[in-house]
Amino acid sequence: MSERENILGRIREALKVGALVPGLHGHGQPASASPLSSPRQWLPKVGDSFDEQLALFAKNAAELKADFQLFKSADEARQAINSLRDKEKWQRVGGHSGDLTDAICPTLNLPLLRTDRPYDVHELEACDAGISECDALIAQTGTVLVTNRSAGGRALSVLPPHHVVLARRDQLVADLPAAFALLQQRYATNYPSMISFITGPSRTGDIERIMVLGAHGPKKLTIICF
Amino acid sequence: MSFVSQFKAQAQVMTGDLRHRKFIRRALRNYETVRDARKASFQDWPGARQRAAETKWQAVNHLDQHLEQFAAKLESRGTKVHWATTAAQAREIILKIVHDKQAKSVIKSKAMTSEEIHLNDALEHAGLNVVESDLGELIVQLRKETPYHIVFPSMHLTRDEISELFQRELGAAATNDPEELTMIARRALRKKYLTADIGITGANFAIAETGMISITENEGNARLTAALPKTMISLLGIEKVLPRMDDLALFLPLLATMGTGQQLTCYNTLYSGPRQPGETDGPEEWHVVLLDNHRTELLADAEQRDALHCIRCGACLNVCPIFRNVGGHTYGTTYSGPIGSVITPHLRGLQEWKHLSSASSLCGACTETCPVKIDLHHHLLQNRRNAAKQKPSFGEQTAFKLFAFAANRPTLWNFGMTMARIFQPLQGAVKGSMLDPAKAWTKTRDLPPIAPESFKAWWRNRK
Ligand code: SF4
């Protein structure tokens, strides 16, 4: 018998004796375990209107020390990314092809390492920034949702010291349940092999519980939304 | 030295170490404030806990189905799934992969399961270079220590101690600025990521419905570990399952709130396979190792089965007065604090580890805080009961028999009380010394004076 069968066999044997459902004091079955009930009702409140949600995202991003920049047009976004380039003296950036990146990145006039084609990670490591799109922005938590399909692979959003996200306003979703619903709707037949909820720039508190940004991932996270 | 005498000796030292106690209290103060603010931001915190507890109950009480579904989904996308009953089997599986790949170096992101099976020792013994990438884990690895806490491995160390360590082990310049110290580690590990042959991770959740693991972290080290090396290995306990992907909409904020007081941890990442056709990076091969290591024995104990609901948030450690006074290393276990005291007897032997269940004030703070409502302090009592039933203590049994005998005989009882009233003042002279038969107990405790008259006498004599 394989270890798989051994382990499953022991589990089945063990489960012959039932265990009480927590918190119900021996009465009944868990009502809320139905897949239809959403955890939304317990989670932190998110406003109903788009403007409230946008304001909440901005507030969360600020708390997380992410730089959230909101613009009216692609032109303004181009200016913003150019000024980042000048301020940080970028020499080389990583990126991928997509509607937003293709519209914005050429303005940088910098060598671009494409990570949606076979690439050398040493070269990506040498980039000053990684510029990617995303799947959604989540108002409730100030999170950027990316997948390796939407955001140029697994490493682009975490290896360079600065991660710049390009997003459209209509990519904002209210909360985590909405984000999971979106993932299901978009990918259920074939999920990308990596899905990441990025909530602020990389950080650690491992030295005296004092927060330091940029532990192993990016020190900076800029979200350019237009 | 037996585990119990080791525990007692170490606990005595640590409780007397006021500097340590103060340091830990200070380190946790900020955690308490932000955790409470986060809890308050939930529309219904008790409802969220109840839902989480029920979801985990579902997962664990149908574990066989969920595991089969999880494994089948993973395999359908090219992941190799391995099953290990014992720690030794898990080590063998991983060593074999490492040998097949002719690997020389391994980069790891934090995994308590790997501490549980002493994986680093095994890999190093086989001649591999092993580097922990989580900052706290790296620090304790360089110190050749075990993690002090399951979420904050290096919380017992001051910045000066860490600075000294980095100077000695990494040849770093002297600095006691947390930011600079973090950057030293960042620079030291960059090269390792790019050159490591194998990346090893743990997992916080295993999603049955979609065949994914979910990894929660703040630093980005797990993301890099799962992106750069050619081969990835993930080691997880079989109890990690959640039925559905969208269960994470509750569990991710719950874990962050209780673990660190964050709304969401920086990176929560789902992996469902190695590099897929058309993808440009990520490991070519991914191995998932499912570890039993006595978890099925805990599962068989229906009374304490809910201990398998644990999401390792560390909240019960943070609120535990015992943990805060004796410190994480005193336990001598992989999992410390209340949850460690509950499960270690199941994982490593009841008689050898029952003392942990007695090292409790039974205040219940752990049960009250646990986000998945594990009945922790009652399980400590159950461990005590089970240990006594399995191996009764002759002394204790005799004492209680004598007590019962006397308590059932009023004349004898009254005589005893009168004698006790007369002799109690003398007890002070021998208290805690060799002559005191109850020395183990009285050494650190005072017996309240016996009332001058009994309640019955007072009732009879009242005006
Ligand atoms: S027992 Fe509960 S509080 Fe303790 S670590 Fe596990 S989930 Fe967290």
XYZ file of C-alpha atoms and ligand atoms in Angstrom:
697
model
C 0.000 0.000 0.000
C 1.253 3.459 -0.776
C 1.690 6.126 1.874
C -1.161 7.956 0.239
C -3.518 5.065 0.939
C -2.079 4.627 4.445
C -2.701 8.232 5.350
C -6.149 8.401 3.789
C -7.021 5.114 5.501
C -6.029 6.447 8.909
C -8.014 9.621 8.268
C -11.141 7.645 7.370
C -10.736 5.472 10.415
C -10.315 8.529 12.653
C -13.342 10.299 11.194
C -15.676 7.422 12.048
C -16.163 9.209 15.347
C -17.732 12.608 14.811
C -16.517 15.819 16.422
C -18.716 18.615 17.708
C -19.082 21.742 15.663
C -17.318 24.563 17.507
C -19.457 27.178 19.211
C -22.764 25.336 18.797
C -22.527 23.414 22.090
C -23.484 20.146 20.517
C -26.589 21.404 18.753
C -26.975 21.143 15.020
C -24.901 21.573 11.949
C -22.995 24.630 10.836
C -25.461 26.862 9.040
C -22.963 29.279 7.616
C -20.806 26.649 5.966
C -23.032 26.789 2.923
C -21.012 27.943 -0.050
C -23.670 30.500 -0.826
C -23.264 32.685 2.232
C -20.655 35.349 1.744
C -18.240 36.507 4.453
C -18.943 40.071 3.345
C -21.323 40.612 6.253
C -18.514 40.164 8.815
C -15.624 41.868 7.080
C -14.741 45.567 7.498
C -17.295 47.839 5.899
C -16.761 49.298 2.451
C -18.864 52.187 1.119
C -21.354 51.502 -1.659
C -20.469 54.262 -4.096
C -17.452 54.237 -6.376
C -16.133 57.477 -4.872
C -16.278 56.107 -1.358
C -14.412 53.020 -2.479
C -11.787 55.054 -4.260
C -11.286 57.190 -1.171
C -10.990 54.067 0.964
C -8.380 52.612 -1.363
C -6.395 55.855 -1.199
C -6.588 55.908 2.592
C -5.463 52.286 2.884
C -2.623 52.811 0.426
C -1.370 55.786 2.424
C -1.445 53.764 5.644
C 0.514 51.030 3.912
C 3.107 53.523 2.661
C 2.251 52.790 -0.943
C 2.170 55.757 -3.305
C -1.263 55.961 -4.901
C -1.510 58.501 -7.726
C -4.820 59.185 -9.402
C -5.054 60.905 -12.795
C -7.693 62.002 -15.242
C -5.958 60.888 -18.413
C -3.258 58.670 -19.858
C -1.276 61.810 -20.639
C -1.089 62.757 -16.992
C -0.072 59.214 -16.153
C 2.740 59.445 -18.708
C 3.984 62.619 -17.107
C 3.866 61.014 -13.682
C 5.917 58.022 -14.698
C 8.425 60.233 -16.469
C 8.940 62.270 -13.364
C 9.489 59.052 -11.380
C 12.116 58.113 -13.965
C 13.867 61.456 -13.549
C 13.628 61.550 -9.804
C 15.026 58.058 -9.330
C 17.362 58.209 -12.324
C 16.118 54.960 -13.839
C 18.476 53.448 -16.387
C 16.569 50.359 -17.240
C 13.167 48.978 -16.372
C 11.378 45.654 -16.551
C 7.928 45.367 -18.016
C 5.524 43.411 -20.148
C 3.169 44.006 -23.000
C -0.420 44.972 -22.308
C -2.941 47.686 -23.137
C -1.848 50.028 -20.375
C 1.867 49.298 -20.412
C 2.019 49.669 -24.187
C 0.254 52.996 -23.919
C 2.453 54.366 -21.153
C 5.913 52.778 -21.166
C 7.261 53.980 -24.557
C 7.219 57.527 -23.213
C 10.006 56.572 -20.810
C 12.487 56.168 -23.645
C 14.407 53.596 -21.659
C 15.594 50.097 -22.490
C 12.764 47.787 -21.463
C 13.334 44.209 -20.368
C 10.263 42.229 -21.330
C 9.402 39.516 -18.815
C 6.469 38.089 -20.737
C 9.032 36.567 -23.082
C 11.898 34.310 -21.982
C 14.326 36.565 -20.098
C 17.387 36.434 -17.854
C 16.628 37.037 -14.168
C 20.056 38.593 -13.621
C 19.042 41.297 -16.032
C 15.767 41.807 -14.224
C 17.652 42.044 -10.953
C 19.622 44.915 -12.454
C 16.481 46.876 -13.386
C 15.586 49.967 -11.380
C 11.866 49.335 -11.531
C 9.328 46.773 -12.630
C 6.262 48.177 -14.368
C 3.212 45.962 -14.536
C -0.518 45.920 -14.959
C -2.828 44.239 -12.482
C -6.120 42.350 -12.304
C -7.801 44.578 -9.755
C -7.385 47.101 -6.974
C -9.200 46.166 -3.775
C -10.659 49.099 -1.850
C -11.251 47.249 1.427
C -7.585 46.491 2.014
C -5.604 48.735 -0.353
C -4.479 45.646 -2.225
C -3.195 45.236 -5.781
C -4.259 41.899 -7.218
C -1.870 40.464 -9.791
C -1.390 37.138 -11.525
C 1.623 35.965 -13.442
C -0.514 36.213 -16.560
C -1.655 39.814 -16.079
C 1.550 41.200 -14.569
C 4.485 39.845 -16.567
C 5.312 36.648 -14.695
C 6.213 35.796 -11.130
C 9.320 37.908 -10.579
C 8.596 41.283 -12.206
C 6.424 42.509 -9.347
C 8.812 41.435 -6.621
C 12.449 41.437 -7.769
C 13.181 45.067 -8.797
C 13.397 47.608 -5.940
C 10.418 49.615 -7.159
C 7.140 48.116 -8.381
C 5.016 50.461 -10.464
C 1.455 49.333 -11.118
C -0.633 50.769 -13.936
C -4.374 50.477 -13.422
C -7.609 51.787 -14.821
C -10.194 53.300 -12.517
C -12.724 50.679 -13.449
C -10.415 47.987 -12.115
C -11.295 49.002 -8.574
C -13.386 46.375 -6.752
C -15.002 46.790 -3.368
C -13.718 43.963 -1.212
C -12.034 40.586 -0.944
C -15.152 38.534 -1.794
C -15.512 40.619 -4.970
C -11.861 40.015 -5.829
C -12.258 36.240 -5.501
C -15.437 36.363 -7.573
C -13.515 38.205 -10.260
C -10.732 35.607 -10.232
C -13.273 32.833 -10.603
C -15.082 34.540 -13.384
C -11.915 35.391 -15.276
C -9.843 32.258 -14.803
C -11.903 29.347 -13.437
C -11.210 27.140 -16.440
C -7.458 27.700 -16.320
C -5.964 29.564 -13.389
C -2.603 31.320 -13.772
C -0.038 29.372 -11.725
C 0.517 32.376 -9.444
C -2.045 34.787 -8.028
C -0.781 37.388 -5.588
C -2.537 39.884 -3.336
C 0.016 42.667 -2.888
C -0.785 44.914 0.045
C 1.831 47.641 0.277
C 5.573 47.480 -0.335
C 7.594 44.603 1.172
C 8.262 44.976 4.898
C 9.555 43.254 7.994
C 9.252 43.707 11.728
C 11.740 41.036 12.688
C 14.122 43.398 14.449
C 12.555 44.515 17.709
C 9.153 44.541 15.975
C 10.091 47.828 14.293
C 8.693 48.147 10.779
C 11.231 48.449 7.968
C 10.221 48.679 4.305
C 11.905 46.709 1.551
C 12.867 43.475 3.259
C 13.304 41.281 0.181
C 10.697 42.580 -2.199
C 10.286 46.152 -3.489
C 10.957 49.049 -1.133
C 8.503 51.135 -3.081
C 5.111 50.462 -4.531
C 3.610 53.113 -6.774
C 0.089 52.701 -8.098
C -0.692 54.912 -11.079
C -4.411 54.881 -11.726
C -6.169 56.725 -14.519
C 17.847 15.526 31.730
C 14.212 14.713 31.089
C 12.040 17.159 29.190
C 10.156 18.079 32.339
C 13.216 18.872 34.444
C 14.681 20.812 31.543
C 11.468 22.794 31.308
C 11.389 23.490 35.035
C 15.017 24.570 35.184
C 14.720 26.831 32.163
C 11.399 28.290 33.330
C 12.939 29.198 36.651
C 15.778 31.047 34.972
C 13.526 32.859 32.519
C 10.873 33.975 35.002
C 13.665 35.554 37.023
C 15.012 37.360 33.966
C 13.247 40.686 34.306
C 15.022 42.176 31.302
C 13.619 39.448 29.050
C 10.121 39.805 30.432
C 10.143 43.541 29.980
C 11.528 43.241 26.471
C 8.848 40.775 25.374
C 6.099 42.872 26.949
C 7.327 45.916 25.096
C 7.603 44.037 21.809
C 3.986 42.888 22.113
C 2.510 46.206 23.247
C 2.184 47.652 19.761
C 0.812 44.339 18.473
C -1.974 44.477 21.041
C -3.013 47.987 20.067
C -3.143 47.389 16.332
C -4.734 43.963 16.693
C -7.574 45.437 18.739
C -8.099 48.238 16.233
C -8.264 45.699 13.407
C -10.721 43.502 15.253
C -12.889 46.533 15.858
C -12.934 47.340 12.147
C -14.752 44.075 11.390
C -18.500 44.516 11.166
C -18.969 41.405 13.266
C -15.856 39.876 14.801
C -17.618 37.088 16.751
C -19.508 36.180 13.574
C -16.286 36.060 11.595
C -14.677 33.754 14.171
C -17.681 31.462 14.238
C -17.710 31.239 10.453
C -13.974 30.525 10.395
C -14.326 27.833 13.041
C -17.151 26.174 11.119
C -15.249 26.308 7.848
C -12.237 24.652 9.437
C -14.527 22.108 11.060
C -15.880 21.275 7.605
C -12.389 21.005 6.192
C -10.979 18.788 8.928
C -14.031 16.572 9.336
C -13.987 15.725 5.636
C -10.234 15.721 5.407
C -9.953 12.626 3.223
C -12.190 14.058 0.501
C -10.508 17.430 0.576
C -7.019 15.992 0.389
C -7.911 13.762 -2.531
C -9.437 16.671 -4.392
C -6.468 18.912 -3.568
C -3.941 16.345 -4.776
C -5.855 15.463 -7.939
C -6.169 19.113 -8.935
C -2.489 19.747 -8.355
C -1.460 16.666 -10.290
C -3.639 17.617 -13.232
C -1.444 20.685 -13.698
C 1.855 18.898 -13.480
C 2.647 19.146 -9.784
C 4.152 16.095 -8.124
C 2.357 15.299 -4.851
C 4.108 13.192 -2.188
C 2.654 11.738 0.996
C 4.712 11.254 4.159
C 3.507 9.508 7.295
C 6.616 10.248 9.325
C 9.163 13.015 9.582
C 11.815 10.594 8.331
C 9.796 9.828 5.208
C 9.341 13.517 4.482
C 13.077 14.101 4.822
C 13.804 11.161 2.533
C 11.408 12.420 -0.131
C 12.994 15.861 -0.101
C 16.560 14.519 -0.061
C 15.770 12.327 -3.027
C 14.481 15.281 -5.053
C 17.546 17.273 -4.101
C 19.854 14.423 -5.171
C 18.022 13.826 -8.428
C 18.495 17.483 -9.256
C 22.145 17.333 -8.199
C 21.433 20.458 -6.221
C 24.068 22.272 -4.223
C 22.153 25.094 -2.664
C 18.704 25.564 -1.202
C 16.845 28.745 -0.348
C 13.986 28.441 2.103
C 11.106 30.610 3.081
C 9.606 30.214 6.534
C 7.993 26.842 7.192
C 7.272 25.538 10.684
C 6.774 22.075 9.190
C 10.433 22.075 8.192
C 11.374 22.870 11.797
C 9.130 20.023 12.823
C 11.023 17.475 10.723
C 14.469 19.069 11.270
C 14.914 19.492 7.558
C 17.850 21.905 7.673
C 19.999 19.468 9.618
C 19.209 16.714 7.141
C 20.001 18.889 4.127
C 23.210 20.222 5.615
C 24.229 16.728 6.570
C 23.795 15.775 2.911
C 26.275 18.499 1.986
C 23.886 21.218 0.869
C 24.117 24.895 1.490
C 20.828 25.907 3.121
C 19.779 29.510 3.660
C 16.665 30.750 5.431
C 15.344 33.818 3.648
C 12.812 35.184 6.156
C 14.776 37.760 8.153
C 13.755 36.388 11.543
C 14.457 32.829 10.461
C 17.830 33.840 9.031
C 18.748 35.442 12.339
C 17.906 32.350 14.376
C 19.562 30.116 11.793
C 22.801 32.105 12.077
C 22.547 31.813 15.863
C 21.960 28.068 15.539
C 18.759 28.467 17.521
C 15.198 27.376 16.945
C 12.526 30.037 16.334
C 11.435 31.732 19.539
C 7.878 32.262 18.294
C 5.973 30.715 15.367
C 5.294 34.103 13.760
C 8.079 36.292 15.185
C 11.084 33.932 15.240
C 13.626 36.494 16.475
C 11.496 38.656 18.750
C 13.652 37.844 21.792
C 16.746 39.531 20.353
C 17.807 43.142 20.664
C 19.146 45.074 17.707
C 22.581 45.048 19.323
C 22.583 41.282 19.505
C 21.527 41.088 15.866
C 24.176 43.598 14.853
C 26.881 41.589 16.585
C 25.605 38.445 14.893
C 25.711 40.033 11.433
C 29.216 41.347 12.033
C 30.404 37.927 13.084
C 28.550 35.775 10.567
C 28.107 38.026 7.547
C 31.124 40.272 7.937
C 28.809 43.279 8.077
C 29.728 46.721 9.337
C 28.614 47.675 12.832
C 25.203 49.343 13.007
C 22.238 49.059 15.300
C 19.741 50.702 12.997
C 16.949 48.208 12.186
C 16.697 49.549 8.647
C 20.398 49.121 7.916
C 20.386 45.684 9.512
C 17.502 44.683 7.266
C 19.386 45.948 4.208
C 22.435 43.881 5.173
C 20.254 40.777 5.075
C 18.614 41.895 1.840
C 21.972 42.264 0.106
C 23.336 39.021 1.517
C 20.358 37.056 0.230
C 19.974 38.549 -3.236
C 22.735 36.431 -4.709
C 21.412 33.333 -3.027
C 18.033 33.702 -4.708
C 19.599 33.994 -8.111
C 21.862 30.994 -7.698
C 19.895 28.546 -5.522
C 18.961 25.292 -7.236
C 15.966 24.564 -5.035
C 13.403 26.727 -3.277
C 11.578 25.296 -0.274
C 8.396 26.827 1.140
C 5.656 25.956 3.577
C 2.004 26.888 3.136
C -0.650 28.582 5.186
C -3.633 27.103 3.400
C -4.285 24.342 0.884
C -7.336 24.970 -1.280
C -9.105 21.727 -2.134
C -11.499 23.145 -4.716
C -8.835 24.567 -7.008
C -5.666 22.709 -5.963
C -3.712 25.718 -4.738
C -1.519 26.528 -1.803
C -1.651 29.941 -0.230
C 1.438 31.520 1.316
C 1.201 34.523 3.609
C 4.268 36.704 4.170
C 5.427 40.287 4.543
C 8.920 40.320 3.141
C 8.551 38.994 -0.401
C 11.031 36.230 0.319
C 8.516 33.467 -0.352
C 7.522 35.136 -3.614
C 11.164 35.114 -4.691
C 11.652 31.546 -3.476
C 8.720 30.472 -5.639
C 9.847 32.499 -8.653
C 13.563 32.019 -9.172
C 14.902 28.500 -8.420
C 14.261 25.838 -11.059
C 12.751 23.401 -8.588
C 10.286 24.249 -5.855
C 9.302 22.070 -2.929
C 6.450 22.893 -0.564
C 6.078 21.039 2.706
C 2.743 21.235 4.457
C 0.758 19.481 7.143
C -2.306 17.595 5.947
C -4.560 19.757 8.143
C -3.937 22.921 6.108
C -6.933 22.420 3.826
C -9.751 24.846 3.220
C -12.656 23.675 1.072
C -12.982 26.639 -1.310
C -10.811 29.373 -2.744
C -13.114 32.157 -1.619
C -12.874 30.955 1.993
C -9.658 32.965 1.841
C -11.706 36.174 1.679
C -12.260 35.569 5.388
C -9.158 33.635 6.390
C -6.561 36.010 4.948
C -7.773 39.059 6.920
C -8.366 36.889 9.981
C -4.817 35.562 9.928
C -3.341 39.016 9.370
C -5.422 40.581 12.133
C -4.479 38.005 14.735
C -0.951 37.325 13.524
C 0.462 40.815 13.258
C -2.436 43.253 13.571
C -2.333 44.027 9.850
C -5.421 44.297 7.720
C -3.809 41.993 5.218
C -0.259 40.698 5.187
C 1.875 42.202 2.409
C 1.897 39.207 0.101
C -0.774 36.547 0.041
C 0.041 34.341 -2.894
C -1.731 31.369 -4.422
C 0.251 28.765 -6.352
C -1.490 26.170 -8.462
C 1.331 24.618 -10.436
C 4.851 24.830 -11.775
C 5.490 27.021 -14.805
C 2.599 26.393 -17.227
C 2.806 26.450 -21.030
C 3.230 30.054 -22.145
C 4.503 31.277 -18.764
C 7.984 32.769 -18.741
C 9.255 32.226 -15.220
C 8.652 30.157 -12.119
C 9.937 26.662 -11.305
C 10.012 23.986 -13.948
C 9.141 21.404 -11.347
C 7.023 21.684 -8.253
C 6.799 19.061 -5.524
C 4.204 19.245 -2.770
C 4.929 17.085 0.271
C 1.932 16.340 2.504
C 3.032 15.592 6.043
C 1.112 13.529 8.573
C 3.666 13.168 11.411
C 1.064 12.128 14.025
C -1.639 14.507 12.846
C -3.921 11.541 12.136
C -3.544 10.547 15.791
C -4.762 13.950 16.863
C -7.561 13.579 14.320
C -8.599 10.323 15.969
C -9.127 12.149 19.269
C -12.548 13.610 18.485
C -12.499 15.641 21.693
C -9.377 17.540 20.661
C -9.740 17.284 16.888
C -10.351 21.017 16.662
C -6.676 21.563 17.515
C -6.139 20.734 13.822
C -8.102 23.859 12.922
C -5.105 25.956 13.967
C -3.956 28.475 11.385
C -0.699 29.181 13.278
C -1.435 32.846 13.763
C 0.468 32.925 17.040
C -2.216 34.962 18.813
C -2.558 32.492 21.664
C 1.183 32.736 22.341
C 0.998 36.505 22.467
C -1.721 36.600 25.109
C -0.447 33.692 27.210
C 0.942 34.727 30.605
C 3.056 31.580 30.695
C 4.598 32.193 27.272
C 5.295 35.804 28.138
C 7.120 34.818 31.300
C 9.012 31.665 30.396
C 9.670 32.595 26.747
C 9.436 30.507 23.612
C 12.602 28.455 23.922
C 11.727 27.073 27.352
C 9.045 24.844 25.866
C 11.676 22.856 23.965
C 9.116 22.210 21.212
C 8.548 23.302 17.604
C 5.184 24.814 18.504
C 5.196 26.725 21.764
C 2.553 28.553 23.771
C -0.950 27.198 24.373
C -1.337 25.470 21.012
C 2.096 23.864 21.450
C 1.156 22.638 24.915
C -2.023 21.116 23.511
C -0.606 19.360 20.451
C 2.939 18.400 21.471
C 1.707 15.532 23.693
C -0.107 14.166 20.643
C 2.830 14.680 18.290
C 5.627 13.561 20.600
C 4.224 11.513 23.481
C 1.784 12.289 26.286
C 3.876 11.192 29.268
C 7.003 13.015 28.091
C 5.168 16.264 27.363
C 2.233 16.330 29.794
C 4.053 18.875 31.958
C 3.297 21.555 29.359
C -0.411 21.097 30.002
C 0.176 21.668 33.702
C 2.220 24.801 33.086
C -0.928 26.864 32.762
C -2.966 29.175 34.921
C -6.064 28.083 32.965
C -6.968 31.728 32.547
C -8.527 30.938 29.180
C -7.028 33.952 27.377
C -5.918 31.642 24.565
C -9.378 30.219 23.957
C -10.859 33.669 24.012
C -8.423 35.010 21.425
C -8.179 32.060 19.014
C -9.659 33.136 15.662
C -10.845 29.602 14.884
C -12.243 29.025 18.382
C -10.053 26.124 19.437
C -11.010 25.155 22.970
C -7.383 25.425 24.064
C -7.581 25.605 27.831
C -10.039 22.748 28.080
C -7.693 20.667 25.972
C -4.958 21.350 28.514
C -7.275 19.915 31.173
C -8.071 16.933 28.962
C -4.380 16.254 28.488
C -3.928 16.297 32.262
C -6.850 13.917 32.693
C -5.658 11.586 29.947
C -2.131 11.525 31.331
C -3.367 10.702 34.828
C -5.695 8.010 33.526
C -2.982 6.433 31.442
C -0.399 6.458 34.213
C -1.934 7.207 37.620
C 0.334 8.652 40.282
C 0.381 6.497 43.409
C 1.011 9.446 45.739
C -1.804 11.529 44.333
C -4.262 8.660 44.371
C -3.420 7.822 47.985
C -3.752 11.463 49.016
C -7.186 11.760 47.476
C -8.305 8.440 48.967
C -7.282 9.668 52.402
C -9.044 12.958 51.793
C -12.231 11.181 50.746
C -12.030 8.897 53.761
C -11.724 11.833 56.173
C -14.232 14.061 54.409
C -16.870 11.357 54.719
C -16.403 11.099 58.477
C -17.399 14.311 60.317
C -15.765 13.406 63.618
C -12.489 12.577 61.996
C -12.714 15.686 59.823
C -13.419 17.998 62.809
C -10.591 16.445 64.740
C -8.293 16.993 61.786
C -9.324 20.633 61.473
C -8.744 21.284 65.157
C -5.290 19.766 64.889
C -4.619 21.775 61.767
C -5.583 25.011 63.569
C -3.182 24.222 66.348
C -0.299 23.187 64.151
C -0.640 25.585 61.251
C 1.492 28.315 62.876
C 4.307 25.779 63.040
C 4.072 25.183 59.320
C 5.676 28.572 58.742
C 8.902 27.308 60.266
C 9.341 24.418 57.864
C 7.579 25.974 54.841
C 9.382 25.151 51.646
C 12.233 23.357 53.447
C 13.253 19.714 53.328
C 11.032 18.967 56.327
C 7.904 20.182 54.588
C 6.118 17.271 52.922
C 4.306 19.611 50.499
C 7.464 21.490 49.637
C 7.041 21.447 45.855
C 3.799 23.305 46.300
C 4.496 25.535 49.295
C 7.901 26.753 48.139
C 6.281 29.460 46.052
C 2.845 29.671 47.656
C 1.283 30.625 50.984
C -1.447 28.563 52.528
C -4.266 30.833 53.719
C -4.763 30.623 57.507
C -7.481 28.192 58.504
C -10.524 30.090 59.845
C -10.689 30.140 63.675
C -14.076 28.440 63.559
C -15.881 26.434 60.910
C -18.985 27.723 59.156
C -21.085 25.153 60.990
C -19.785 26.307 64.352
C -20.358 29.927 63.427
C -23.950 29.149 62.355
C -24.687 27.293 65.550
C -23.264 30.045 67.763
C -24.738 33.057 66.007
C -27.088 35.209 68.026
S -4.438 27.890 18.346
Fe -5.685 29.553 17.540
S -4.696 31.396 18.404
Fe -3.222 29.734 18.631
S -1.931 29.843 16.812
Fe -3.585 28.392 16.342
S -5.174 29.601 15.371
Fe -3.794 31.057 16.360
